[in-house]
Coordinates of C-alpha atoms in Angstrom, one line a residue:
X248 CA 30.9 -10.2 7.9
X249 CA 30.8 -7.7 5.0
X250 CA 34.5 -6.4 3.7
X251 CA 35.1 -2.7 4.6
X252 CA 34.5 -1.7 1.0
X253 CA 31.0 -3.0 1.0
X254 CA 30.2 -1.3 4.0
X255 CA 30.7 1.8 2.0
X256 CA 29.0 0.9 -1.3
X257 CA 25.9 -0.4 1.3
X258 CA 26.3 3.7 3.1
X259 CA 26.0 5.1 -0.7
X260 CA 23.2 2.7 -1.6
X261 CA 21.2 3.5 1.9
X262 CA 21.8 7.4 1.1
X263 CA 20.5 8.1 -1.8
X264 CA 18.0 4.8 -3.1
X265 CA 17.5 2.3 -0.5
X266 CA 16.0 -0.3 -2.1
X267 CA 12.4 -1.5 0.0
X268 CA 11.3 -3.5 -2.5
X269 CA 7.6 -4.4 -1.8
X270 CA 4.3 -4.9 -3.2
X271 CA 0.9 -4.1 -1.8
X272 CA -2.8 -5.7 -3.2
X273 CA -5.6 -3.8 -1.9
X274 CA -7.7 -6.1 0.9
X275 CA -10.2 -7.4 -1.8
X276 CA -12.6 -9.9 0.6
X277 CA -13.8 -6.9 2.5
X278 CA -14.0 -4.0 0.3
X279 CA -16.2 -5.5 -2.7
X280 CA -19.4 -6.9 -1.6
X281 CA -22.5 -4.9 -1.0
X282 CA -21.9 -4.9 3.2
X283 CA -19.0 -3.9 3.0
X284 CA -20.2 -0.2 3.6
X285 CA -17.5 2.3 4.6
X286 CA -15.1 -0.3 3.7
X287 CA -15.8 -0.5 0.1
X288 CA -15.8 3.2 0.2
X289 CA -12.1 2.6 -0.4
X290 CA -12.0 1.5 -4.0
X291 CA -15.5 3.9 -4.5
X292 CA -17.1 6.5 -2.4
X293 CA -20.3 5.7 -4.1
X294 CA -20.5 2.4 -3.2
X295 CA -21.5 2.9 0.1
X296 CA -25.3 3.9 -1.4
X297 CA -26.0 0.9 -2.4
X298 CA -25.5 -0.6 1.1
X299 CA -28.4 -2.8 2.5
X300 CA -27.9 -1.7 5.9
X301 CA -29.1 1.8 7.1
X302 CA -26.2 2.2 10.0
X303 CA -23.4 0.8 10.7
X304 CA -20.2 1.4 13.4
X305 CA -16.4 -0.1 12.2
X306 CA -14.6 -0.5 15.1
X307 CA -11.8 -0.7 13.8
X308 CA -9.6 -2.9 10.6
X309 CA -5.8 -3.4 10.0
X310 CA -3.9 -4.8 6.6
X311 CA -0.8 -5.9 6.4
X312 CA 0.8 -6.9 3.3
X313 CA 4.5 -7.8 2.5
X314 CA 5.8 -9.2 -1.1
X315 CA 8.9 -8.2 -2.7
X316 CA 11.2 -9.5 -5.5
X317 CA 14.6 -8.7 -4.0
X318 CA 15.3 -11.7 -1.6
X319 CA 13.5 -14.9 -0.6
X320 CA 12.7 -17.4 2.5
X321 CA 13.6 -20.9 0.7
X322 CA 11.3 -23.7 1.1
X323 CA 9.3 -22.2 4.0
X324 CA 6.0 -20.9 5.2
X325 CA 5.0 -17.2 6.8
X326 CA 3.6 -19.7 10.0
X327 CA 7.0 -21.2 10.6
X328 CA 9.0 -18.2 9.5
X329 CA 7.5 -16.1 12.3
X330 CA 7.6 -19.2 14.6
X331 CA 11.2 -19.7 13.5
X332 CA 12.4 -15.9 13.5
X333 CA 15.7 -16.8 15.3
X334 CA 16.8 -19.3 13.2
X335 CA 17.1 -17.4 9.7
X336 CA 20.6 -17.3 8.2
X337 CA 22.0 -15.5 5.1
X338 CA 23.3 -17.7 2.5
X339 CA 25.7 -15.0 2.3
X340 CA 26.8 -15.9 5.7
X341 CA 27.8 -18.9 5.4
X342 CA 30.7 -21.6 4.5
X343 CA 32.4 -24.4 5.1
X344 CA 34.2 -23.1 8.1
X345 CA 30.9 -21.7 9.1
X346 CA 28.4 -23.9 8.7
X347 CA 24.7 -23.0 9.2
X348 CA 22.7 -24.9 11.5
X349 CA 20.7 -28.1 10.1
X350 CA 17.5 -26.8 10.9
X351 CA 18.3 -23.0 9.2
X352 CA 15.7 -21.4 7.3
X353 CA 17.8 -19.7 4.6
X354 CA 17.5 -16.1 3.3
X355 CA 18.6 -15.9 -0.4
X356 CA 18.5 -13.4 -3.3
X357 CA 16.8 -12.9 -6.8
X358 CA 19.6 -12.5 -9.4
X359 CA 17.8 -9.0 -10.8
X360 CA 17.3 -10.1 -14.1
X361 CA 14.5 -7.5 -14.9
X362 CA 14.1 -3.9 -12.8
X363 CA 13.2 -4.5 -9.6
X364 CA 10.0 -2.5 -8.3
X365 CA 8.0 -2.6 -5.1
X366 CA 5.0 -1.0 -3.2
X367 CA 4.2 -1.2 1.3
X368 CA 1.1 -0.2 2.1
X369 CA -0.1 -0.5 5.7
X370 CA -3.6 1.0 7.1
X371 CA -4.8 0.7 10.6
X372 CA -8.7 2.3 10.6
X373 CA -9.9 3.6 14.3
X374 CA -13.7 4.9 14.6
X375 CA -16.0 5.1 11.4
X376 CA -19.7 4.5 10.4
X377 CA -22.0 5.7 8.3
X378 CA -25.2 6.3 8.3
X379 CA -28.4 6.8 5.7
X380 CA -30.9 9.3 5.8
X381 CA -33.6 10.1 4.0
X382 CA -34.0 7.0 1.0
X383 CA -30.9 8.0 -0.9
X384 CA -28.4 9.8 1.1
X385 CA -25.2 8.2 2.8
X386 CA -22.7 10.9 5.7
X387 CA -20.2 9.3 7.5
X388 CA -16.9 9.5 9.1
X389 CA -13.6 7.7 8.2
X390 CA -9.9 7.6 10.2
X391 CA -7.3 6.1 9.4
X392 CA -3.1 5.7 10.4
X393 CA -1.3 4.5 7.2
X394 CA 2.4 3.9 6.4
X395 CA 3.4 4.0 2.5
X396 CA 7.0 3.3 0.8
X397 CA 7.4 2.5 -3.2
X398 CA 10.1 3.0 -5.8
X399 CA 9.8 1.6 -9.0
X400 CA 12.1 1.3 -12.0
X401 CA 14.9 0.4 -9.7
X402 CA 17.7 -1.0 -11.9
X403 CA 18.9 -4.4 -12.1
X404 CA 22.5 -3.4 -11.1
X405 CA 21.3 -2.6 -7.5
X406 CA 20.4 -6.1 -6.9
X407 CA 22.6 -7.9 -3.7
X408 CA 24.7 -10.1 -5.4
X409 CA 25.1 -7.7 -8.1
X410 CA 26.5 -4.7 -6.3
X411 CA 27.9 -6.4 -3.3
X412 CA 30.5 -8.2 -5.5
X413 CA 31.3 -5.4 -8.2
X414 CA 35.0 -5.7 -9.8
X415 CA 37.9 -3.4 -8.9
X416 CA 38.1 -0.8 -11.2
X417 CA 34.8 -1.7 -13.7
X418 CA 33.0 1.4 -14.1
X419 CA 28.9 0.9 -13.7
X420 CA 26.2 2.9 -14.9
X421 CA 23.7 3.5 -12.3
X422 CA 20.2 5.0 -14.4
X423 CA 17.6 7.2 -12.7
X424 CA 16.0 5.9 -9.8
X425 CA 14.3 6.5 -6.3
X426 CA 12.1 5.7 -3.2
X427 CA 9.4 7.8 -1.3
X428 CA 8.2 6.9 1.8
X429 CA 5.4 8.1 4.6
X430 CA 3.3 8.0 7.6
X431 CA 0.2 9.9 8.2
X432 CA -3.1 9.8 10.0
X433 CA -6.2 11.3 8.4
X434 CA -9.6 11.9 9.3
X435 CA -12.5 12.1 6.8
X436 CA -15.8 12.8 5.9
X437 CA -18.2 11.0 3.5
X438 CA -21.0 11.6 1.6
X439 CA -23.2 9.1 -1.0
X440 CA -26.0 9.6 -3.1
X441 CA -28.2 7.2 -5.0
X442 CA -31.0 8.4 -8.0
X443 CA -33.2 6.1 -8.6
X444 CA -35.7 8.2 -11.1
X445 CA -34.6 6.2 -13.9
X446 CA -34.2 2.7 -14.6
X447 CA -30.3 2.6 -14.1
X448 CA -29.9 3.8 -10.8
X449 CA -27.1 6.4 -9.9
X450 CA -24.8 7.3 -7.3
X451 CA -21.8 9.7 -6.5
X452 CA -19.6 9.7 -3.7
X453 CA -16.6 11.6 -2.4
X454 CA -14.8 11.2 0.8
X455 CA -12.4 14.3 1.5
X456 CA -9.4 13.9 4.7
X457 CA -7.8 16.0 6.5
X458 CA -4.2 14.6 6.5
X459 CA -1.5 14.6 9.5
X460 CA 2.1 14.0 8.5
X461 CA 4.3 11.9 11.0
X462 CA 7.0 11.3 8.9
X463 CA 8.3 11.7 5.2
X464 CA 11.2 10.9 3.2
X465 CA 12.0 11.1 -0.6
X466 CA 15.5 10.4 -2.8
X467 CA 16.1 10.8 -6.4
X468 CA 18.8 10.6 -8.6
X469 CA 17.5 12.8 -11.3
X470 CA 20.2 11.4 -14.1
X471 CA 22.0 8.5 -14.3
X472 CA 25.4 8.6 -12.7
X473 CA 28.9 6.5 -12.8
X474 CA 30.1 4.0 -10.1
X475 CA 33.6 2.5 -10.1
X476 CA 34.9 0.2 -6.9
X477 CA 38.7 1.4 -6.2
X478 CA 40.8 -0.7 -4.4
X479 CA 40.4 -0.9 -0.3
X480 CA 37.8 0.9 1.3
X481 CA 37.3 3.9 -2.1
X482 CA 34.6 4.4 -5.0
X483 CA 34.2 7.1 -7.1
X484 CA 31.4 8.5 -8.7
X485 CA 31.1 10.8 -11.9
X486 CA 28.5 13.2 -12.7
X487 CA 25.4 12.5 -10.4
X488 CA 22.6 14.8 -9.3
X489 CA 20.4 14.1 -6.3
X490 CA 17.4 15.3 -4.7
X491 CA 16.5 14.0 -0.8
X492 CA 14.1 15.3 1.6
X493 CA 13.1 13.8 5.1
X494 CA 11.4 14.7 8.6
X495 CA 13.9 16.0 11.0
X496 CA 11.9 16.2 14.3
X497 CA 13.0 12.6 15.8
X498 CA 16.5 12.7 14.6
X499 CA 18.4 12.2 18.2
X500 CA 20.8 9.9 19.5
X501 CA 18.3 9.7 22.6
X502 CA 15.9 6.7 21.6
X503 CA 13.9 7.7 24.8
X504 CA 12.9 11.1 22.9
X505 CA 11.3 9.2 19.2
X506 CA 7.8 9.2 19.4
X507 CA 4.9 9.6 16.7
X508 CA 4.8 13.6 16.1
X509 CA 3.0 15.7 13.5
X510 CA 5.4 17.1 11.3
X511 CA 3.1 17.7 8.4
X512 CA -0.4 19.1 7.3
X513 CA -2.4 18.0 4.1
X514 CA -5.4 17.2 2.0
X515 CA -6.6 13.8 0.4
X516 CA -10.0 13.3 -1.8
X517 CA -11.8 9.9 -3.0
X518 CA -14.2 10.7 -5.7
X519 CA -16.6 8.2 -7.6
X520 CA -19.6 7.1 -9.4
X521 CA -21.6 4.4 -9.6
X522 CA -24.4 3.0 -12.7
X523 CA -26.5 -0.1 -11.5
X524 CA -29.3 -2.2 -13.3
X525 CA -31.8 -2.8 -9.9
X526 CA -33.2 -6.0 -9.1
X527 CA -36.8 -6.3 -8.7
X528 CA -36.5 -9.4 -7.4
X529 CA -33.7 -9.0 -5.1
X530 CA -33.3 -9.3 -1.3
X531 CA -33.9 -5.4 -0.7
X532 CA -33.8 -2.1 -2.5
X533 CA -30.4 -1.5 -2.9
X534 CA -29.7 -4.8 -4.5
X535 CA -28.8 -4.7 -8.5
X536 CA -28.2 -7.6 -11.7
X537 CA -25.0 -5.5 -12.2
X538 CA -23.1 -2.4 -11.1
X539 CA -20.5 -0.3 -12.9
X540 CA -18.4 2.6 -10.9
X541 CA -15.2 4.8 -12.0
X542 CA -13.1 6.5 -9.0
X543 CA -10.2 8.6 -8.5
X544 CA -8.7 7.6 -5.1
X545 CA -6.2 9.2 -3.2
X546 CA -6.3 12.7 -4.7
X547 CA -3.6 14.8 -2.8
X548 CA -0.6 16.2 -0.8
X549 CA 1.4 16.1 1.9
X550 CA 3.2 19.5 2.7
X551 CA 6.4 19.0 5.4
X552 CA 6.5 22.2 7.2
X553 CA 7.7 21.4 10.5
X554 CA 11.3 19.9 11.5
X555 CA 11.4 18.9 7.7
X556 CA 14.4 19.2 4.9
X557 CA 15.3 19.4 1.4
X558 CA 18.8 18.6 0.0
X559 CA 20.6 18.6 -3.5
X560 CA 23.5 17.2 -4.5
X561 CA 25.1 18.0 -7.9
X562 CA 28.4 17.9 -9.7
X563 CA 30.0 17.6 -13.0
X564 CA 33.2 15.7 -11.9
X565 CA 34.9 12.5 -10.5
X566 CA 34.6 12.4 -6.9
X567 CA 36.3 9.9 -4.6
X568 CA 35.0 9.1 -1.7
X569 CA 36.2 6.7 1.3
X570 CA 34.9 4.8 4.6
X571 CA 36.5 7.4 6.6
X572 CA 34.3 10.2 5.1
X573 CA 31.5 8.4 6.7
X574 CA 32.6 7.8 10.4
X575 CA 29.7 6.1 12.5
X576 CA 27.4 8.4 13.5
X577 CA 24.3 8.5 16.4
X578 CA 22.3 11.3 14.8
X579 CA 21.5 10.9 11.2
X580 CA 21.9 14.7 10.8
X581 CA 25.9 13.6 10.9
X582 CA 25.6 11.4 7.8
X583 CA 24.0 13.9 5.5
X584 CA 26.4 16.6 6.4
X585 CA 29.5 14.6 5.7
X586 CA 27.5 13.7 2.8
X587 CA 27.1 17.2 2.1
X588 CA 31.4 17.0 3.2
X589 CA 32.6 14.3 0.8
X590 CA 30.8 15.6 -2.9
X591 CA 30.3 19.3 -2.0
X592 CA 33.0 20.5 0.1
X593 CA 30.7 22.0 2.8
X594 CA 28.9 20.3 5.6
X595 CA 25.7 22.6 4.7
X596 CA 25.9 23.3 1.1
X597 CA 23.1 20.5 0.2
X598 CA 20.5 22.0 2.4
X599 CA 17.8 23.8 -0.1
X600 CA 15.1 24.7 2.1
X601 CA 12.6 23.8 5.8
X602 CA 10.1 22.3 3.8
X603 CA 8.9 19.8 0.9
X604 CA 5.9 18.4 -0.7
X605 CA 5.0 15.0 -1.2
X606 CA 1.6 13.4 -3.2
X607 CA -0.3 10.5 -2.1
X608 CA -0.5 7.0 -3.8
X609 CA -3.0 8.5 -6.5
X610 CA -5.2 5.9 -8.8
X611 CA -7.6 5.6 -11.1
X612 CA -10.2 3.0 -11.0
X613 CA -12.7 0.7 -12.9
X614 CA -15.3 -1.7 -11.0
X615 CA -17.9 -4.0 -12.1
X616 CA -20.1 -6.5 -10.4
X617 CA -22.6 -8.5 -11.4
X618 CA -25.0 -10.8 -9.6
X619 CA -24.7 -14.3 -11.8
X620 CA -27.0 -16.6 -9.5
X621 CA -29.2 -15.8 -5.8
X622 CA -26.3 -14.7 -3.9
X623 CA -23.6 -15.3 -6.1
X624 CA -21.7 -12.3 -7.5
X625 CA -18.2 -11.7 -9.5
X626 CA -16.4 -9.1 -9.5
X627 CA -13.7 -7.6 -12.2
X628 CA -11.6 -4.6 -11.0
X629 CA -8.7 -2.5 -12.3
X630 CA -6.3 -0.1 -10.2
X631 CA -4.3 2.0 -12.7
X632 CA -1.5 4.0 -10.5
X633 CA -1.3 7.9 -11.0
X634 CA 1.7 10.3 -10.7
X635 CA 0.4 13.2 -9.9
X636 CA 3.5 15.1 -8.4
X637 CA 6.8 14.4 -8.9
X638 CA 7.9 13.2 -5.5
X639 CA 4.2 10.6 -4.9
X640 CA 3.8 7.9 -3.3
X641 CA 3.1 4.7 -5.9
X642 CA 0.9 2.3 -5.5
X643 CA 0.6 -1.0 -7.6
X644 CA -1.6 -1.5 -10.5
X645 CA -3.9 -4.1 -9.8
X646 CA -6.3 -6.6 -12.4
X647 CA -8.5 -9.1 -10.2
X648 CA -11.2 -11.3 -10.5
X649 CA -13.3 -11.8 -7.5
X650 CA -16.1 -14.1 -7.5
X651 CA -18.4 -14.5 -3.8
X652 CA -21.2 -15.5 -2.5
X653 CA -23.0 -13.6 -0.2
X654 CA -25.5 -13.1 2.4
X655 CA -26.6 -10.7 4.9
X656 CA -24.6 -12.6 8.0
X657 CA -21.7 -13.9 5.8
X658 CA -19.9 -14.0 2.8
X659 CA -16.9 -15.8 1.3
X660 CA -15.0 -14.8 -1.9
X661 CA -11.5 -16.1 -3.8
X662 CA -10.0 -13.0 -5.3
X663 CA -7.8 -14.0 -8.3
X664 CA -5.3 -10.9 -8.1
X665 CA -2.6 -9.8 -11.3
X666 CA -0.1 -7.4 -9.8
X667 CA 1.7 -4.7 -12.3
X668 CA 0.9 -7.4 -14.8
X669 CA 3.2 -10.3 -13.1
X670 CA 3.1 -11.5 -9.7
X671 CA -0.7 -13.6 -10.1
X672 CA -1.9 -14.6 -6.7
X673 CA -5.0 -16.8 -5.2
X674 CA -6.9 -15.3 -1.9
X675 CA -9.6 -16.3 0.4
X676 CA -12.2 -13.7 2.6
X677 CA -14.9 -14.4 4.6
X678 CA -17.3 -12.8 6.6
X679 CA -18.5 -14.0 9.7
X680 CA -21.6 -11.8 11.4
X681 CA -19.4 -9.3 12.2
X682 CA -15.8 -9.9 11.6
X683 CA -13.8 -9.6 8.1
X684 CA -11.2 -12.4 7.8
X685 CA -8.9 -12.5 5.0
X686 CA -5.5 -12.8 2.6
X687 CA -4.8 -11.9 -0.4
X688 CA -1.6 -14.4 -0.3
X689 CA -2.8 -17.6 0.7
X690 CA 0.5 -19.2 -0.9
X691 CA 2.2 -17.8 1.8
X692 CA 0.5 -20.2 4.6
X693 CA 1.7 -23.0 3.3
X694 CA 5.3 -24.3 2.4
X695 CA 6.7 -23.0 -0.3
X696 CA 9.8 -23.0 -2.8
X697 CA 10.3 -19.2 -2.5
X698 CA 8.4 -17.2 -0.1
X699 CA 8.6 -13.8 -0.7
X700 CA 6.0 -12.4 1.2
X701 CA 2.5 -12.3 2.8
X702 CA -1.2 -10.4 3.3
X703 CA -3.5 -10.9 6.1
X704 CA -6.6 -8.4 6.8
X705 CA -9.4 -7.9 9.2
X706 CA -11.9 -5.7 9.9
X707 CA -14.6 -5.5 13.1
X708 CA -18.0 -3.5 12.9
X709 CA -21.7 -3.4 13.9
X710 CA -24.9 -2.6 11.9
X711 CA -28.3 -2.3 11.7
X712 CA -29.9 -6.0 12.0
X713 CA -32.8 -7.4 12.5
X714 CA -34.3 -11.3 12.7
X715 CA -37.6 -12.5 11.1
X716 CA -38.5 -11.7 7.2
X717 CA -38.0 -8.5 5.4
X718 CA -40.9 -6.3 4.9
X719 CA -41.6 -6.1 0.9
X720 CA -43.4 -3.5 -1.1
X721 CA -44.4 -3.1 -4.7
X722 CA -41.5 -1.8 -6.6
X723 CA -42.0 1.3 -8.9
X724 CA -41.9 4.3 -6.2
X725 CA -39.9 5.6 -3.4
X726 CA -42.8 5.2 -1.4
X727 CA -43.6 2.0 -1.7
X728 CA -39.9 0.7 -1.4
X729 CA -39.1 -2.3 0.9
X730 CA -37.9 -1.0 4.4
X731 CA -34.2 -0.4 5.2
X732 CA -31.9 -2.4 7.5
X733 CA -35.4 -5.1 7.4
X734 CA -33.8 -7.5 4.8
X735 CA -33.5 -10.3 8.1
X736 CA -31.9 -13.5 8.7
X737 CA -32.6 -15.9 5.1
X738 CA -32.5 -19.3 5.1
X739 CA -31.8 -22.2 2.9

């Protein structure tokens, strides 16, 4: 059990910067090969005109990806973890008059040596396709449910055995530091175009979305503040200003009454551009020795109108606060006014307006792929983060190095992935027909000394197919091009 006066520090740390500490890698298996269609559009809007297939339908595709540097499984694997799932203990839990069980699966905790950062990034896809008419022109329709949290910079002194065992009386430094977190929905269009007048073809794409706001939440300390543990259940703190805001409209004490709501309205934009070398001598006409593309994904805003909030906290002084001045509560609206009690005086002194504004997990990013052998390609990509407002969603910055080999009814690629320049991982992808298997993680399936986390993707969808050989024409004119969606079934 946790002493009363960690019980308090844990309230403070939950208020204010509750550290989620997670990383997210970006699906690479089914987003970087020609098929990948309206996938790929992800990482490049423009990609999508150099698909070989004239049509195609996603049905639908889900990511998952957990990794964080905060606490660890020891000496386990995801499969028996979640097989296992009853039988995880806290080190911190136990002793010698309470002994854990021999076959425990212990949780531990990172020491905090460096800052600790971390990135979630879920995305659920419903109904897309897309669909070429004309030679060079690309429309389709994207939708998507994501979920988003990241703070970065968090200091080392936040770490678990760190704060949960700070001496009486030692005053801390606590530096700037915060989290942002969101769910949304969004439905998009799309548009590609290809130019193939010269002899490096050309494409732009852009991909706007209408964004739907379920839920939204953002804390800051704006300046570094102090921290000093008092004896029994007291701290005080010295000179802190903070900035929250957060969704209101499923705050009850009636579980029955939470469901998914839209609390939010806003607008998102992928923009990109794509050069490519052709290949003459390739399977069909949108095949290339090389392509280069540049993108801006994740262009915009979030704007909480609806049963939404925004707080500040500020003072110059020492304030001591204790357990009692936050009594357990059902309704979280409770714990921000005695929040708003214990460092302002007044239960409603933090609020600062209805409404608040948050920006989406912006970046800026650099492809290129090049075809090395018949079917074999490699891919090098970077995914530099943007700030573009001051309360955005961050995602991580990503190096990688994918090499595949592919063909029309499958594929299969080892993405070599560098996250925020640390945290080096080894994938695997395929693509069967159809269906997009993948992790970005595949340490995690298997035993390990620390695991930390874990990535699994798929993805199902139809296109345009046909059997028996392609159709070829003499290269040189749009007219004379080989015939879409006729590049058939190869063999070996």
């Amino acid at each position: 059990m946790l002493h009363s006066s960690f019980r308090l520090r844990a309230a403070f740390i939950a208020l204010f910067f509750f550290p989620i500490l997670l990383f997210s890698q970006e699906q690479l298996g089914m987003r970087l090969e020609r098929y990948s269609g309206i996938y790929g559009a992800t990482f490049n809007p423009a990609n999508t005109a150099f698909n070989p297939n004239r049509w195609e339908v996603s049905l639908f595709s889900a990511d998952l990806f957990l990794e964080n540097n905060y606490a660890y499984l020891q000496k386990t694997s995801l499969p028996n973890a979640l097989r296992n799932s009853d039988k995880i203990v806290a080190v911190t839990d136990t002793s010698g008059e309470n002994p854990p069980a021999r076959d425990a699966i212990f949780l531990d905790y990172f020491d905090g040596k460096r800052k600790m950062r971390g990135v979630v990034q879920t995305r659920v896809t419903g109904p897309a396709f897309s669909f070429r008419f004309g030679e060079d022109n690309v429309i389709g329709l994207v939708t998507a449910f994501r979920t988003a949290v990241s703070s970065y910079k968090i200091p080392e002194i936040l770490a678990y055995r760190t704060i949960s065992d700070l001496p009486i009386g030692q005053t801390i430094n606590i530096p700037e530091t915060g989290i942002q977190a969101m769910s949304w929905g969004e439905i998009g269009l799309h548009y590609s175009r290809r130019n193939t007048d010269r002899d490096i073809h050309t494409a732009f794409g852009v991909t706007p979305r209408l964004l739907l706001g379920m839920e939204g939440f953002y804390t800051r300390a704006q300046s570094a503040f102090d921290y000093t543990q008092r004896p029994g259940d007291t701290v005080a703190i010295g000179s802190a200003r903070w900035d929250y805001g957060l969704t209101t409209g499923n705050f009850t004490d009636n579980s029955d009454s939470v469901r998914a709501r839209v609390q939010g309205a806003g607008f998102g934009l992928d923009l990109g551009f794509v050069w490519a070398m052709p290949d003459d001598g390739g399977e069909s006409d949108e095949d290339y020795k090389w392509r280069f593309g540049v993108s801006l994904l994740d262009a915009g805003f979030m704007r909480f109108g609806k049963s939404a909030e925004k707080h500040h906290i500020e003072f110059d002084t020492v304030i001591t606060v204790t357990n009692s001045d936050f009594p357990p509560a059902d309704d979280p609206h409770e714990l921000i006014e005695d929040a708003s009690q214990a460092f302002l005086g007044d239960p409603a002194a933090s609020l600062r307006g209805r409404a608040f504004s948050m920006g989406l997990p912006t970046a800026l990013s650099v492809q290129f792929d090049a075809k090395v052998l018949p079917h074999f390609y490699v891919t090098g990509l970077l995914v530099q983060r943007v700030k573009l407002l001051k309360y955005s969603l961050q995602r991580p910055s990503t190096l990688a190095v994918v090499p595949r080999f592919e063909h029309r009814w499958f594929s299969f690629s080892l993405p070599v992935v560098l996250n925020d320049w640390q945290s080096p991982r080894i994938g695997v992808a395929a693509r069967l027909g159809f269906l997009y298997l993948g992790t970005d993680n595949l340490g995690s399936f298997f035993t390990r000394e620390k695991l930390t986390g874990a990535d699994f993707y798929v993805g199902l969808k139809i296109n345009a197919f046909s059997f028996g050989k392609a159709e070829r024409g003499v290269s040189g004119g749009s007219s004379d091009r080989k015939r879409r969606g006729k590049t058939g079934c190869y063999g070996f």
